[in-house]
Every structure is written in structure tokens, then in C-alpha cells.
XYZ file of C-alpha atoms in Angstrom:
722
model
C -15.444 12.574 3.197
C -12.080 10.863 2.875
C -9.919 11.695 -0.111
C -9.440 8.575 -2.214
C -7.933 8.058 -5.678
C -9.070 10.694 -8.217
C -10.922 9.860 -11.344
C -8.666 8.287 -13.922
C -7.772 10.983 -16.469
C -5.500 8.879 -18.619
C -6.422 8.243 -22.237
C -9.142 5.584 -22.526
C -6.830 2.938 -23.928
C -4.632 3.124 -20.840
C -7.428 2.930 -18.302
C -8.063 -0.243 -16.265
C -11.386 -1.983 -16.718
C -13.938 -1.295 -13.969
C -14.801 -3.781 -11.286
C -12.907 -6.769 -10.062
C -10.209 -7.837 -12.468
C -7.628 -10.642 -12.292
C -4.080 -10.285 -13.581
C -1.706 -13.178 -13.634
C 2.018 -12.809 -13.928
C 4.941 -15.182 -13.802
C 7.589 -13.931 -11.452
C 11.319 -14.318 -12.007
C 12.565 -17.839 -11.260
C 15.565 -17.615 -8.988
C 17.808 -20.146 -7.282
C 15.431 -20.736 -4.363
C 12.293 -19.883 -6.264
C 9.438 -22.239 -6.976
C 10.532 -23.992 -10.143
C 12.870 -23.799 -13.071
C 16.424 -22.734 -13.661
C 17.709 -19.618 -11.926
C 18.716 -17.956 -15.220
C 15.268 -18.382 -16.915
C 13.531 -15.246 -18.109
C 10.718 -14.088 -15.864
C 7.407 -14.054 -17.691
C 4.566 -11.869 -16.553
C 1.148 -12.968 -17.720
C -0.741 -9.647 -17.865
C -2.835 -7.820 -20.380
C -1.870 -4.178 -20.865
C -0.333 -3.468 -17.441
C -0.989 0.069 -16.219
C 1.829 2.553 -15.798
C 1.982 2.175 -11.975
C 2.268 -1.584 -12.313
C 4.997 -1.307 -14.944
C 6.834 1.017 -12.581
C 6.710 -1.591 -9.809
C 7.598 -4.480 -12.153
C 10.742 -2.634 -13.048
C 11.700 -2.581 -9.390
C 10.898 -6.246 -9.049
C 13.100 -7.069 -12.032
C 15.921 -5.032 -10.556
C 15.630 -6.784 -7.197
C 15.560 -10.227 -8.796
C 18.516 -9.353 -11.006
C 20.447 -8.877 -7.813
C 19.838 -12.588 -7.038
C 20.906 -13.731 -10.466
C 17.530 -13.994 -12.074
C 16.821 -13.305 -15.719
C 14.795 -10.408 -17.152
C 11.057 -9.906 -16.726
C 8.942 -10.298 -19.825
C 5.218 -9.657 -20.144
C 3.264 -12.344 -22.017
C -0.402 -12.798 -22.824
C -1.216 -15.524 -20.320
C 0.494 -18.482 -18.750
C -0.727 -21.808 -17.301
C 1.399 -21.898 -14.184
C 2.206 -18.404 -12.964
C 4.272 -17.696 -9.903
C 2.366 -14.550 -8.985
C -1.395 -14.129 -9.242
C -2.429 -10.438 -9.079
C -6.100 -9.510 -8.497
C -7.094 -5.873 -8.644
C -10.404 -4.471 -7.370
C -10.825 -5.871 -3.885
C -11.379 -2.381 -2.513
C -14.197 -3.429 -0.174
C -11.870 -5.669 1.753
C -8.564 -3.844 1.423
C -9.551 -0.240 0.712
C -7.875 2.137 -1.754
C -4.110 1.522 -2.002
C -4.425 -1.544 0.198
C -3.078 -5.002 -0.634
C -2.486 -8.538 0.587
C 0.376 -10.901 -0.300
C -0.126 -14.606 0.405
C 1.646 -17.796 -0.547
C -0.817 -20.372 -1.761
C -0.131 -23.702 -3.431
C 3.489 -22.715 -4.262
C 2.590 -19.367 -5.746
C 2.352 -15.788 -4.544
C -1.164 -14.387 -4.595
C -1.555 -10.626 -4.498
C -4.929 -8.957 -3.964
C -5.051 -5.201 -4.299
C -7.739 -2.570 -3.762
C -6.732 -0.677 -6.860
C -3.916 -0.095 -9.312
C -1.849 1.901 -6.774
C -2.340 -0.808 -4.177
C -1.083 -3.314 -6.738
C 1.967 -1.110 -7.329
C 2.684 -0.980 -3.620
C 2.268 -4.755 -3.304
C 4.797 -5.368 -6.070
C 7.161 -2.873 -4.467
C 6.723 -4.759 -1.210
C 7.617 -8.037 -2.927
C 10.629 -6.425 -4.604
C 11.788 -5.039 -1.257
C 11.422 -8.457 0.331
C 13.401 -10.140 -2.437
C 16.222 -7.670 -1.828
C 16.032 -8.000 1.935
C 15.463 -11.720 2.236
C 17.478 -12.893 -0.735
C 14.920 -14.621 -3.020
C 11.330 -14.747 -4.180
C 10.869 -17.995 -2.290
C 11.487 -16.241 1.013
C 8.858 -13.498 0.509
C 6.645 -13.449 3.570
C 2.900 -12.829 3.797
C 1.903 -9.216 4.083
C -1.300 -7.261 4.481
C -1.382 -3.502 4.462
C -4.212 -0.990 4.605
C -3.139 2.619 4.274
C -3.336 4.634 7.526
C -4.019 7.941 5.772
C -5.378 8.727 2.289
C -3.137 11.784 2.007
C 0.617 11.480 2.365
C 1.838 14.684 0.799
C 5.080 16.440 0.097
C 4.843 20.220 0.455
C 7.088 21.556 -2.289
C 7.649 25.321 -2.653
C 8.477 26.185 -6.233
C 11.346 28.603 -7.115
C 9.302 30.734 -9.536
C 7.019 33.335 -8.040
C 8.324 32.019 -4.748
C 6.809 32.602 -1.335
C 10.167 33.186 0.220
C 11.990 35.122 -2.512
C 15.160 35.944 -0.624
C 16.575 36.850 2.709
C 15.929 40.521 1.857
C 12.220 39.581 2.114
C 9.514 40.021 -0.459
C 10.420 40.991 -4.006
C 7.411 42.059 -6.158
C 9.272 40.865 -9.251
C 9.717 37.437 -7.644
C 13.334 37.209 -8.631
C 14.510 35.628 -5.379
C 17.792 35.205 -3.648
C 20.370 32.426 -4.159
C 18.533 29.989 -1.870
C 15.724 30.176 -4.461
C 17.312 30.985 -7.808
C 19.871 28.242 -7.337
C 17.084 25.762 -7.974
C 15.519 27.285 -11.084
C 17.362 25.119 -13.632
C 16.958 21.882 -11.653
C 13.261 22.394 -11.106
C 12.690 22.716 -14.878
C 14.539 19.462 -15.492
C 12.227 16.480 -15.982
C 15.100 14.079 -15.148
C 15.132 15.608 -11.696
C 11.389 15.165 -11.279
C 11.549 11.618 -12.449
C 13.921 10.764 -9.637
C 11.948 12.738 -7.116
C 8.680 11.091 -8.059
C 10.382 7.631 -8.076
C 11.320 8.101 -4.446
C 7.843 9.391 -3.580
C 6.293 6.176 -4.961
C 8.903 3.980 -3.322
C 8.198 5.652 -0.002
C 4.405 5.534 -0.433
C 4.110 9.305 -0.602
C 1.059 9.796 -2.813
C 0.490 13.595 -3.232
C 2.856 16.194 -4.681
C 1.640 19.653 -3.593
C 3.227 22.546 -5.468
C 3.201 25.945 -3.792
C 3.935 29.483 -4.898
C 2.452 32.957 -4.784
C 0.806 32.840 -8.194
C 0.891 29.598 -10.188
C -1.385 30.651 -13.007
C 0.808 32.641 -15.392
C 3.402 29.911 -15.714
C 0.629 27.516 -16.714
C -2.088 29.346 -18.684
C -2.726 32.557 -20.592
C -5.776 33.911 -18.795
C -8.510 34.281 -21.395
C -9.899 37.518 -20.050
C -6.553 38.959 -19.047
C -4.045 37.643 -21.613
C -1.326 40.233 -20.830
C -1.105 38.927 -17.256
C 1.101 36.175 -18.725
C 4.386 37.738 -19.758
C 5.504 34.633 -21.663
C 5.453 34.471 -25.434
C 3.278 31.852 -27.091
C 6.329 29.631 -27.673
C 7.558 30.089 -24.095
C 4.135 29.259 -22.646
C 3.814 26.209 -24.856
C 7.182 25.040 -23.572
C 6.054 25.516 -19.969
C 2.839 23.667 -20.706
C 4.720 20.686 -22.199
C 6.777 20.678 -19.000
C 3.770 20.660 -16.722
C 1.904 17.982 -18.656
C 4.965 15.778 -18.719
C 5.596 16.270 -15.001
C 1.945 15.547 -14.113
C 1.908 12.446 -16.338
C 5.029 11.084 -14.579
C 3.211 11.624 -11.239
C 0.180 9.745 -12.408
C 2.368 6.874 -13.627
C 3.613 6.481 -10.033
C 0.226 6.843 -8.283
C 0.936 10.402 -7.178
C -1.758 13.086 -7.146
C -1.046 16.700 -8.021
C -2.283 19.542 -5.839
C -1.578 23.231 -6.475
C -1.513 25.970 -3.838
C -1.293 29.723 -4.006
C -1.631 32.134 -1.141
C -4.486 34.515 -1.938
C -4.666 38.049 -3.255
C -1.651 38.190 -5.492
C -1.373 38.867 -9.218
C 1.559 38.732 -11.587
C 3.805 41.708 -12.162
C 2.689 41.608 -15.797
C -0.957 41.889 -14.690
C -0.141 45.129 -12.773
C 1.746 46.543 -15.772
C -1.130 45.786 -18.166
C -4.281 46.285 -16.058
C -3.223 48.414 -13.082
C -3.714 47.836 -9.396
C -1.210 46.370 -7.026
C 0.410 42.981 -6.981
C -0.793 42.145 -3.408
C -4.014 42.802 -1.439
C -5.858 44.335 -4.415
C -9.537 43.648 -3.523
C -10.953 45.178 -6.672
C -13.665 43.455 -8.687
C -11.136 43.177 -11.525
C -8.780 41.070 -9.416
C -11.681 38.957 -8.109
C -12.804 38.184 -11.659
C -9.195 37.490 -12.710
C -8.643 35.070 -9.810
C -11.906 33.246 -10.267
C -11.442 32.794 -13.998
C -7.809 31.687 -13.589
C -8.871 28.939 -11.173
C -11.500 27.647 -13.592
C -9.261 27.833 -16.603
C -6.407 26.097 -14.768
C -8.566 23.149 -13.707
C -10.085 22.851 -17.175
C -6.819 23.012 -19.076
C -4.950 20.614 -16.748
C -7.082 17.507 -16.187
C -4.201 15.971 -14.243
C -4.644 18.425 -11.290
C -6.499 16.735 -8.442
C -6.617 19.513 -5.851
C -6.355 23.259 -5.303
C -5.504 25.064 -2.065
C -5.675 28.561 -0.674
C -4.609 30.404 2.511
C -6.073 33.242 4.488
C -3.320 35.677 5.508
C -0.310 37.201 3.790
C -1.988 39.523 1.181
C -5.157 39.745 3.326
C -3.686 41.231 6.424
C -5.888 44.370 6.616
C -9.117 42.451 6.046
C -11.493 41.156 8.715
C -11.857 37.475 9.276
C -15.209 37.311 7.519
C -13.960 39.454 4.620
C -11.093 37.062 3.990
C -13.400 34.039 3.866
C -15.889 35.832 1.654
C -13.134 36.726 -0.830
C -12.148 33.023 -1.028
C -15.744 32.034 -1.588
C -16.163 34.691 -4.331
C -12.956 33.710 -6.148
C -11.396 30.301 -5.525
C -14.568 28.443 -4.524
C -16.597 30.063 -7.277
C -13.824 29.200 -9.794
C -13.717 25.577 -8.664
C -17.526 25.365 -8.856
C -17.437 26.625 -12.475
C -14.810 24.089 -13.571
C -15.857 21.133 -15.698
C -14.908 18.558 -13.116
C -14.540 18.315 -9.322
C -11.203 18.550 -7.480
C -10.266 18.498 -3.829
C -10.484 21.906 -2.141
C -7.860 22.530 0.567
C -8.434 25.506 2.850
C -5.445 26.347 4.988
C -6.333 26.964 8.608
C -6.861 30.612 9.707
C -3.846 32.675 10.502
C -3.656 35.714 12.776
C -6.615 38.006 12.357
C -8.959 35.165 11.436
C -11.300 33.014 13.528
C -12.180 29.380 13.663
C -15.868 30.306 13.509
C -15.499 32.153 10.232
C -13.427 29.246 8.837
C -16.216 26.836 9.711
C -18.740 29.197 8.145
C -16.750 29.369 4.883
C -16.368 25.566 4.695
C -20.120 25.195 5.143
C -20.811 27.803 2.432
C -18.309 26.156 0.027
C -20.818 23.981 -1.831
C -18.437 22.007 -3.987
C -18.791 18.565 -5.600
C -15.319 17.441 -4.521
C -13.819 16.714 -1.085
C -13.022 19.638 1.268
C -10.002 19.574 3.575
C -8.599 21.863 6.239
C -4.820 22.173 6.357
C -3.402 22.961 9.828
C 0.185 23.732 10.655
C 1.414 21.509 13.512
C 3.419 23.617 15.953
C 3.531 26.399 13.382
C 6.672 26.258 11.253
C 8.614 23.876 13.495
C 6.863 20.537 13.423
C 10.084 18.639 14.099
C 9.876 19.361 17.803
C 7.352 17.828 20.237
C 4.663 15.449 18.951
C 2.142 17.297 21.165
C 0.289 20.176 19.615
C 1.091 23.522 21.268
C 0.494 26.127 18.576
C -0.768 26.336 14.999
C -0.307 29.761 13.402
C -0.905 32.183 16.243
C -4.456 30.927 16.379
C -5.900 28.253 18.632
C -7.883 25.656 16.690
C -10.504 25.316 19.401
C -13.809 25.156 17.666
C -12.354 24.313 14.275
C -12.549 20.530 14.651
C -14.929 20.321 17.582
C -18.092 21.712 19.223
C -19.516 20.156 17.113
C -17.271 18.020 14.973
C -17.460 18.993 11.286
C -19.274 16.670 8.948
C -18.549 18.484 5.665
C -14.789 18.571 5.753
C -11.792 16.704 7.211
C -8.305 17.870 8.217
C -4.669 17.485 7.371
C -1.597 18.226 9.543
C 1.399 20.030 8.070
C 4.643 19.103 9.779
C 6.903 21.845 8.495
C 10.679 21.543 8.359
C 12.389 24.915 8.696
C 15.045 23.342 10.900
C 17.031 20.685 9.025
C 18.234 21.726 5.572
C 21.744 20.375 5.343
C 22.171 17.423 7.782
C 20.321 14.170 7.383
C 17.423 13.101 9.663
C 15.080 10.196 10.282
C 13.413 8.908 13.449
C 10.559 6.427 12.889
C 9.654 6.497 16.574
C 8.892 10.237 16.378
C 6.634 9.708 13.373
C 4.816 6.780 15.028
C 4.346 8.851 18.160
C 3.040 11.752 16.098
C 0.466 9.563 14.411
C -0.615 7.851 17.640
C -1.093 11.209 19.385
C -2.689 13.241 16.552
C -4.088 10.879 13.944
C -7.696 11.115 15.143
C -10.794 10.253 13.172
C -11.014 13.641 11.444
C -7.440 13.491 10.187
C -6.969 12.430 6.579
C -3.244 12.716 6.492
C -0.087 14.872 6.574
C 2.002 17.266 4.544
C 5.765 17.212 5.087
C 8.102 19.833 3.680
C 9.540 23.293 3.946
C 8.832 26.850 3.010
C 12.414 28.026 3.013
C 14.173 24.970 1.569
C 13.831 23.487 -1.886
C 15.116 19.875 -2.109
C 16.487 20.221 -5.630
C 20.047 21.338 -6.365
C 22.436 20.350 -3.551
C 23.711 23.805 -2.658
C 25.560 22.716 0.485
C 28.066 19.978 -0.319
C 31.579 20.618 -1.548
C 32.775 18.806 -4.677
C 33.951 15.418 -3.492
C 34.433 11.792 -4.556
C 32.088 10.683 -1.807
C 29.219 12.884 -3.164
C 27.452 10.035 -4.954
C 24.099 11.745 -5.298
C 22.828 14.301 -7.791
C 20.137 16.117 -5.845
C 19.532 17.352 -2.353
C 16.550 15.030 -1.703
C 18.771 12.015 -2.516
C 21.191 12.981 0.226
C 18.169 13.291 2.614
C 16.662 9.986 1.530
C 16.073 8.876 5.171
C 13.781 11.829 5.800
C 11.382 10.836 2.998
C 11.678 7.123 3.704
C 10.911 7.563 7.392
C 7.914 9.854 6.905
C 6.500 8.143 3.883
C 6.683 4.546 5.088
C 5.383 5.204 8.541
C 2.554 7.487 7.400
C 1.486 4.739 5.036
C 1.685 2.028 7.646
C 2.693 2.927 11.227
C 3.140 -0.799 11.892
C 5.833 -1.094 9.203
C 8.658 -3.143 10.686
C 12.055 -1.660 11.356
C 13.554 -4.363 9.201
C 12.283 -2.463 6.192
C 14.417 0.553 7.200
C 17.301 -1.723 7.953
C 17.030 -3.118 4.466
C 17.112 0.423 3.097
C 20.442 0.947 4.849
C 21.664 -2.470 3.729
C 20.995 -1.663 0.080
C 23.195 1.366 0.402
C 25.897 0.313 2.827
C 25.770 -3.443 3.327
C 23.917 -5.726 5.719
C 26.606 -5.701 8.434
C 26.387 -1.947 8.915
C 22.640 -1.515 8.560
C 21.182 -2.236 12.058
C 23.601 0.045 13.846
C 23.137 2.812 11.286
C 19.399 2.828 12.018
C 20.071 2.833 15.716
C 22.502 5.749 15.249
C 20.070 7.808 13.269
C 17.362 7.237 15.921
C 19.680 8.865 18.463
C 20.962 11.615 16.191
C 17.460 12.639 15.117
C 16.408 13.281 18.676
C 18.832 16.200 18.956
C 16.812 18.683 16.821
C 13.557 17.432 18.355
C 14.849 18.260 21.831
C 16.246 21.644 20.923
C 12.973 22.728 19.177
C 10.894 21.379 22.094
C 12.955 23.372 24.574
C 13.323 26.639 22.541
C 9.778 27.751 21.664
C 9.563 29.124 18.126
C 6.786 30.443 15.930
C 7.182 31.457 12.294
C 9.954 30.257 9.962
C 12.870 32.462 10.926
C 12.452 32.194 14.687
C 14.418 28.919 14.811
C 16.895 27.092 12.574
C 17.645 24.067 14.766
C 20.599 22.453 12.986
C 22.388 25.786 13.182
C 21.301 26.454 16.783
C 20.155 29.738 15.372
C 17.200 32.152 15.365
C 16.924 34.903 12.731
C 14.020 36.612 14.503
C 12.567 36.930 17.994
C 9.796 34.708 19.361
C 9.205 33.808 23.038
C 12.133 35.421 24.777
C 14.948 38.027 24.605
C 16.575 38.567 21.247
C 19.598 40.810 20.964
C 20.151 40.483 17.206
C 23.933 40.395 17.497
C 24.147 37.031 15.791
C 21.669 34.402 14.606
C 23.298 31.975 17.034
C 21.104 31.582 20.113
C 23.197 33.199 22.815
C 23.462 32.081 26.451
C 21.336 35.019 27.590
C 18.681 34.248 24.954
C 18.643 30.630 26.140
C 18.264 31.704 29.787
C 15.249 33.908 29.084
C 13.419 31.829 26.545
C 10.136 29.921 27.019
C 9.817 26.258 26.143
C 7.452 24.840 23.539
C 6.650 21.563 25.219
C 5.172 22.139 28.649
C 6.881 18.965 29.851
C 10.188 20.883 29.517
C 11.030 23.487 32.156
C 12.761 26.562 31.039
C 15.884 27.726 32.860
C 14.055 30.633 34.480
C 11.197 28.352 35.585
C 13.647 25.729 36.845
C 15.395 28.264 39.068
C 12.124 29.553 40.388
C 10.688 26.091 41.157
C 13.760 24.298 42.406
C 15.321 20.971 41.497
C 12.387 18.767 42.453
C 10.092 18.037 39.530
C 7.032 15.816 39.301
C 7.013 12.752 37.107
C 6.931 13.634 33.445
C 8.640 17.051 33.840
C 12.093 17.425 32.242
C 14.314 20.009 33.902
C 17.369 21.566 32.142
C 19.800 19.266 34.061
C 17.740 16.212 33.080
C 17.647 17.330 29.452
C 21.398 17.953 29.467
C 21.968 14.466 30.862
C 19.782 12.892 28.161
C 21.659 14.750 25.456
C 25.043 13.711 26.890
C 24.000 10.062 27.222
C 22.759 9.786 23.666
C 25.712 11.673 22.216
C 28.172 9.213 23.892
C 26.251 6.216 22.516
C 26.025 7.846 19.105
C 29.780 8.571 18.885
C 30.469 4.967 19.959
C 28.272 3.708 17.122
C 30.033 6.009 14.659
C 33.407 4.678 15.893
C 32.206 1.168 15.433
C 31.166 1.912 11.854
C 34.535 3.409 11.058
C 36.282 0.261 12.297
C 34.344 -2.077 9.970
C 36.252 -3.332 6.974
C 36.227 -2.459 4.199
C 36.582 1.139 5.216
C 33.622 3.484 4.788
C 33.518 5.244 1.454
C 31.161 7.179 -0.719
C 28.019 8.611 0.839
C 28.552 6.626 3.983
C 31.490 8.880 4.883
C 29.141 11.862 4.794
C 26.417 10.035 6.758
C 28.878 9.141 9.523
C 30.070 12.733 9.726
C 26.491 13.970 9.879
C 25.926 11.561 12.767
C 29.030 12.883 14.544
C 27.893 16.466 13.933
C 24.546 15.794 15.562
C 26.342 14.182 18.496
C 28.549 17.260 19.005
C 25.544 19.581 18.578
C 23.700 17.571 21.228
C 26.615 17.866 23.630
C 27.001 21.552 22.810
C 23.367 22.045 23.776
C 23.871 20.043 27.026
C 26.902 22.058 28.100
C 25.244 25.324 27.102
C 22.224 24.460 29.243
C 24.484 23.804 32.174
C 26.450 26.957 31.564
C 23.311 29.009 31.181
C 21.837 27.652 34.465
C 25.091 28.374 36.320
C 25.274 31.910 34.863
C 21.737 32.662 35.940
C 22.475 31.360 39.447
C 25.535 33.574 39.708
C 23.648 36.620 38.667
C 20.923 35.886 41.199
C 23.243 34.968 44.112
C 26.646 36.480 43.469
C 28.213 33.038 44.070
C 31.509 33.179 42.124
C 31.692 29.399 42.063
C 28.644 29.440 39.849
C 30.345 31.958 37.604
C 33.348 29.736 37.217
C 31.036 26.803 36.548
C 29.352 28.800 33.828
C 32.684 29.682 32.188
C 33.837 26.070 32.353
C 30.596 24.715 30.813
C 30.540 27.302 28.054
C 34.182 26.575 27.232
C 33.304 22.917 26.949
C 30.360 23.837 24.681
C 32.771 25.826 22.508
C 35.023 22.762 22.154
C 32.098 20.809 20.747
C 31.217 23.633 18.400
C 34.779 23.646 17.115
C 34.577 19.893 16.610
C 31.393 20.094 14.613
C 32.721 23.069 12.680
C 35.731 21.006 11.657
C 33.604 18.084 10.601
C 31.114 20.113 8.575
C 33.766 22.264 6.882
C 35.104 19.102 5.286
C 31.735 18.467 3.647
C 29.768 21.693 3.456
C 30.658 25.142 2.232
C 28.773 28.231 3.288
C 25.277 27.571 2.000
C 22.628 30.025 0.831
C 19.847 30.344 3.374
C 16.423 31.887 2.787
C 16.752 33.875 6.054
C 20.329 35.016 5.627
C 22.976 35.564 3.007
C 24.460 32.202 3.908
C 24.956 29.701 6.717
C 28.037 27.941 8.028
C 28.705 26.439 11.431
C 32.275 27.638 11.476
C 31.246 31.264 10.841
C 29.254 31.166 14.101
C 32.313 30.412 16.198
C 32.870 34.079 17.280
C 29.300 34.143 18.622
C 29.898 30.877 20.450
C 33.019 32.352 22.082
C 31.098 35.489 22.954
C 29.042 33.432 25.366
C 32.254 32.772 27.353
C 32.952 36.466 27.472
C 29.434 37.102 28.617
C 29.983 34.728 31.562
C 33.363 36.213 32.482
C 32.062 39.824 32.406
C 28.769 38.998 34.166
C 27.794 40.865 37.317
C 25.424 39.902 40.121
C 21.996 41.437 39.670
C 20.879 41.266 43.335
């Protein structure tokens, strides 16, 4: 069944009354508003507004203040309100849905629930900012497209990706993880992160790590598994409850995920066994009881998820599922209240049939969902499903269709950690292609990147943000707004740019980001990757082998690796396949020369748009300087890719034919590619210092220049193979 809003677990005094309820509020009176002087205080006729509504009213007050209006004040009733707000019309609008209409000189808002009312008021606030006054607010009607619009957030304690040296049983982590520990314990950070989630209509914060329990509870039957003192644990618990309360105040649900058979290092020290893959009855009991205690002690938690894989690698498919039934499912069943159960789709060594069996056996009172990786770890590629996690999902969602669970896609981002990104057309295409009747929503997020401390940017006057996610605001805005309503108009994104950089610049900035954001999609569609480290698109790098040769000399994808690599999207022809089939291609097939031409065309247009922005007075400053340089970086990376494709094709032709003209063409193209790499290295060095990366000690474009130049040497020293 669909996942709707969870039961309200706020204190009784803060809960809304059941059934249809009408709230009346007087909106700010502005210069072009409906009556009264522009400086008059805005009165809101409302009895005990809920926290989500108060959150949205703050945004409305801020937007109206920008037009010269006075403050917003809540009062107990008014005869002639400017905004009528009715909550409880769920039958017509659905959960989180709303309608805004102008009737008899007033705005009338109908909402399916409290969160729908919050979104409606945010909509009105956004329109006030974009159109200039309350009087210009247009009618709107929005029904959510998906009930789940989740951020996948990997926590830095007991982390899944501890460091580039791989797994650390003590879960200490490398700098790409430990650099976020302080920020992720700061509630001021989480307030900003949750603010942007609500503003972008992202409604689920999913928190992931190996073993969440011992930072949250002291397991009753295994108290020494938690290494924290009573005071330390109490401090952690205050943190969690405060974080979860802030989420609730913004209409955001909390889901927790762990992987599977893992315990804490303190558990091993006190009770024996091993920290991973310990299938003893003791660990089963410990896991089951931890799940129950966690749900009972944290009424704010709305869902719990589990994976098959990782610590289960030497178990059969059925054994894995049985372990989950005996531990996690049994623990959820024993809890005092229902929550959503999320079962991550089978990994290698598991079968869809056993997954279906386990979901049927999981007799739980709450909803059940299957989480499926879309194109494994590299969802920012093609919008057409090619791979999940080394397992075809045939039979998981069909033959017959399941009736006892629904599914969620996870669009992972292991490809864009430093540069900005946002392409609404890609998200719309993804939804149109994959948002079938069994799909309840999406996760977006990373396994190797934590959007907390900004570890990449050098100190600078134009660094106007505090946290990494604020720099990458367009990523969250694009995904959140389009997942909520695929029909959302581009003007809403234009307004987002206008709020930051002015109305004159906004339309071209959106157009520029549309073009720039296609660069990583094309690279990841052409270069087939699997797990996290097999592709890092913004660095044109692979830290591990996947579907082609891998020499390991440098993470940079070499010209020889490009020649021999398979494509992810079958509409793209690999270089090897292109040479074998010839230049002719049927409609819908993209050959390497066609792909290179597309990249060149878009890069030229993109650089022209960047130049136009730089010519606008007053001159670009603050974060806009960094955005423009990110755009230029993507343009040069796109042209680098184009020239490298041409050079790779020519090099392969020379080796096959001995035609020295092809060798000279390869050298020329690879030299041009190097020019663009030098250009992007210069741009990025002005903004970004070498940055910790989960798969390597650090990453920097300029440090890959020797590997870029090695391609030229490869072409010069190449010999015919015939």
C-alpha cells in the first residue's frame, strides 16, 4: 500500500483536530494587495497553528517583507481575512496535496493535510517573491506525484565507507568521513538542511550507517555493546530527539537504515564473536532486540531498512532472507507501533524469488517497500534501467505483480561531489520512463559523499555558504521539486536563480545549467560502471575496473581504457563496436562521432552563456562567480570528452590499419583534449583545493594532468597491431 503521512507522534496539545478543519488567516497587505495600507501588519486568523504551518508562515512573512509589507501576526479570528485555509480535504487532494484559488477578492487554500497546507503556503510565498505581490498570486493545484521523496544520507559515525583504505572495524574513517563528524552533530547544520528539504518538497530523511543502535540506545540485554557513558548516551539521545523533532516540524519523516550482520566493536569486546557476518543466536537476539528497543524509544522514527549483502556474502539467498525475517522483521513485529519496512533489493548471490518469498513472509502491520538501485551506483547516467546491483530484477516486480509491497528507486550520486548540477529535463524523463504504478518514490544521495562540511572550496570572499549542500542547492531543488510535481513550471526554477542572482540573469543561468548537467549524464551513459569506485564522472576517473580494460596507472580513464570499454546505454555505441559496424547507424543510435559533436555543440553554447553572464553589470560577485566557473568547468570537461573520443577512435583505427594519418589525428585530438584539461584545471584550482575522496587520498583535476599527457605519449608510441 502507498506510504502516506505517519501517525502524529507530537504531544497531544500540538496535534491537529481530526477531520475537516477550517483555518482562516489574514495575509500581509502589500502595495498591490487586496485592501489596506502597504505597511500594515499582517494578521493571521488561526487557532494554534501547527509547526509545519508556522514554518511556512515564516517564509511567507519573509517574502512579503521583500515587497515592503509589515510583519505577520497570528490572531484569534478575523472578519475579513485575505487567506482562507481549509485542512482535511484529503479525499479530493490526497496527502500533501493543495489547491490555491482566488475567490471574492481573497485567496482560498484547501489542503489534504498539515503538510499540504505547508506546501501551499510555501507556494504562495514563492509566488509573492517571483511575481512581486500577493495580489499577483496565481491559482495552483498540486497533487504529489510520489509519496516518498527521500534523501539518502550516509552518517559519518560507524560509516559504510570508512576510508579509502577500505573497511575499518573500529569505524574510525578517513578524512572524507571524519571531516564531517563535528558538522553532523551540530543542530544548526541540520536545521538548515531540513529547511531546504521542506522548501524543495523532499519529505523523508533516511539515515544510513553500519550499525545505528549503539549511538541511540543502550541495548537492554547487551548493555556493554554501547561504549558510551550514561552522560554521553544522554547527550546523543538529546541530539537525536531534537533532530527528529525539527524534521517533524517541517513535514519530514525519519527512516533509519543499517546493512545487516554487524555489531559494534564494544559488543565484540564484551560478548565475543566477530563484528561482521556473525550468524550466532546471540547476534540474532541482539539485533532483534535492538530493532524493537530503537522503535519503542524513538517514537519519531517512521521507517527501518535493511540490506542483503555486505556482511552476508557467504550465505545462500534463502539464508539471508531468513536471517532478516528472524531479526529485523521479528523486531519490528514486537515493537509497540507499526513503521514502514524497507527491504533493499537483492545484491549478488541473492535471487528475486527469495526476495519475493521474504516480503510475503514479513507479516507486518506497517507498509512494506522494496528499494532498488537504479543503474547501480551511477544513477546520473541514462534514464533507462540497465543494471541494478549485479542482479536483474526480472520477477521482482512482475510475473505476477506484487500486491503486498511497493517499490522505490534509488538514484545514487557517486559522480558529482564538488561541482554543481541540476537538469529538470533529466528528472522529468526519469519519472516518465520509470514511475510506474508500483513505484512509490525515489531516494537521492550518495554513499561516498556527505553533504555537510564543505571540504572542497578554498577560503574566499565569494564563498557565501556554510555547508556543502548549500553550494549544491540546485541538485536538491531540481530533484525535490520535480519529484513532487513533474509538471512544475520552469519559472519556479528561474525564480530560484532570481532570488540569488537577480531576475536579469536567471533565465540564462537555468539554460546554462541544463546544458552543463548533460555532460556527466553523457559520460556515465557512455562509460558503463557498476559499484561506487568504478566511475567518478566529474573527475573523468575510475578507481576500479568494471566493463573494460583497467591498467591502474592512474584513476583518470586513459585513452586505451576508453577504447576498450563497454557502454551503459545501448543507444550509445562503444568505440570498438563503432569500428566494427561502420559509420552508418540506425535512427536512435549514437556513435562516438555523434556524441563528440553533441558535446562540442553544447559546450560552445554553454561558454557563450557564461560569457554573456560575465558581461552583465554589475559584475558577478559572491557565489555567482563560483557558479559561472563551475559552468565553464563542465564545458571544458565536455569538450575534453569530445576530443578524447575522437582521439581514441583515430588511435584505434591506426592500430588496426597502420595508417599514420590516423595516428597524427589521434595525437592532434589528444593534444586538444589536454588543452581543455589544462583550462579546467586552472579554473578549478582557483576555487577548489585537493579534496578528500572516499576512494582515494584526495582528488584534484590539476593532479591528473600527467595522466592526461600520458595519453598523448600513448598515441605517439603506438604501433600497428595488424
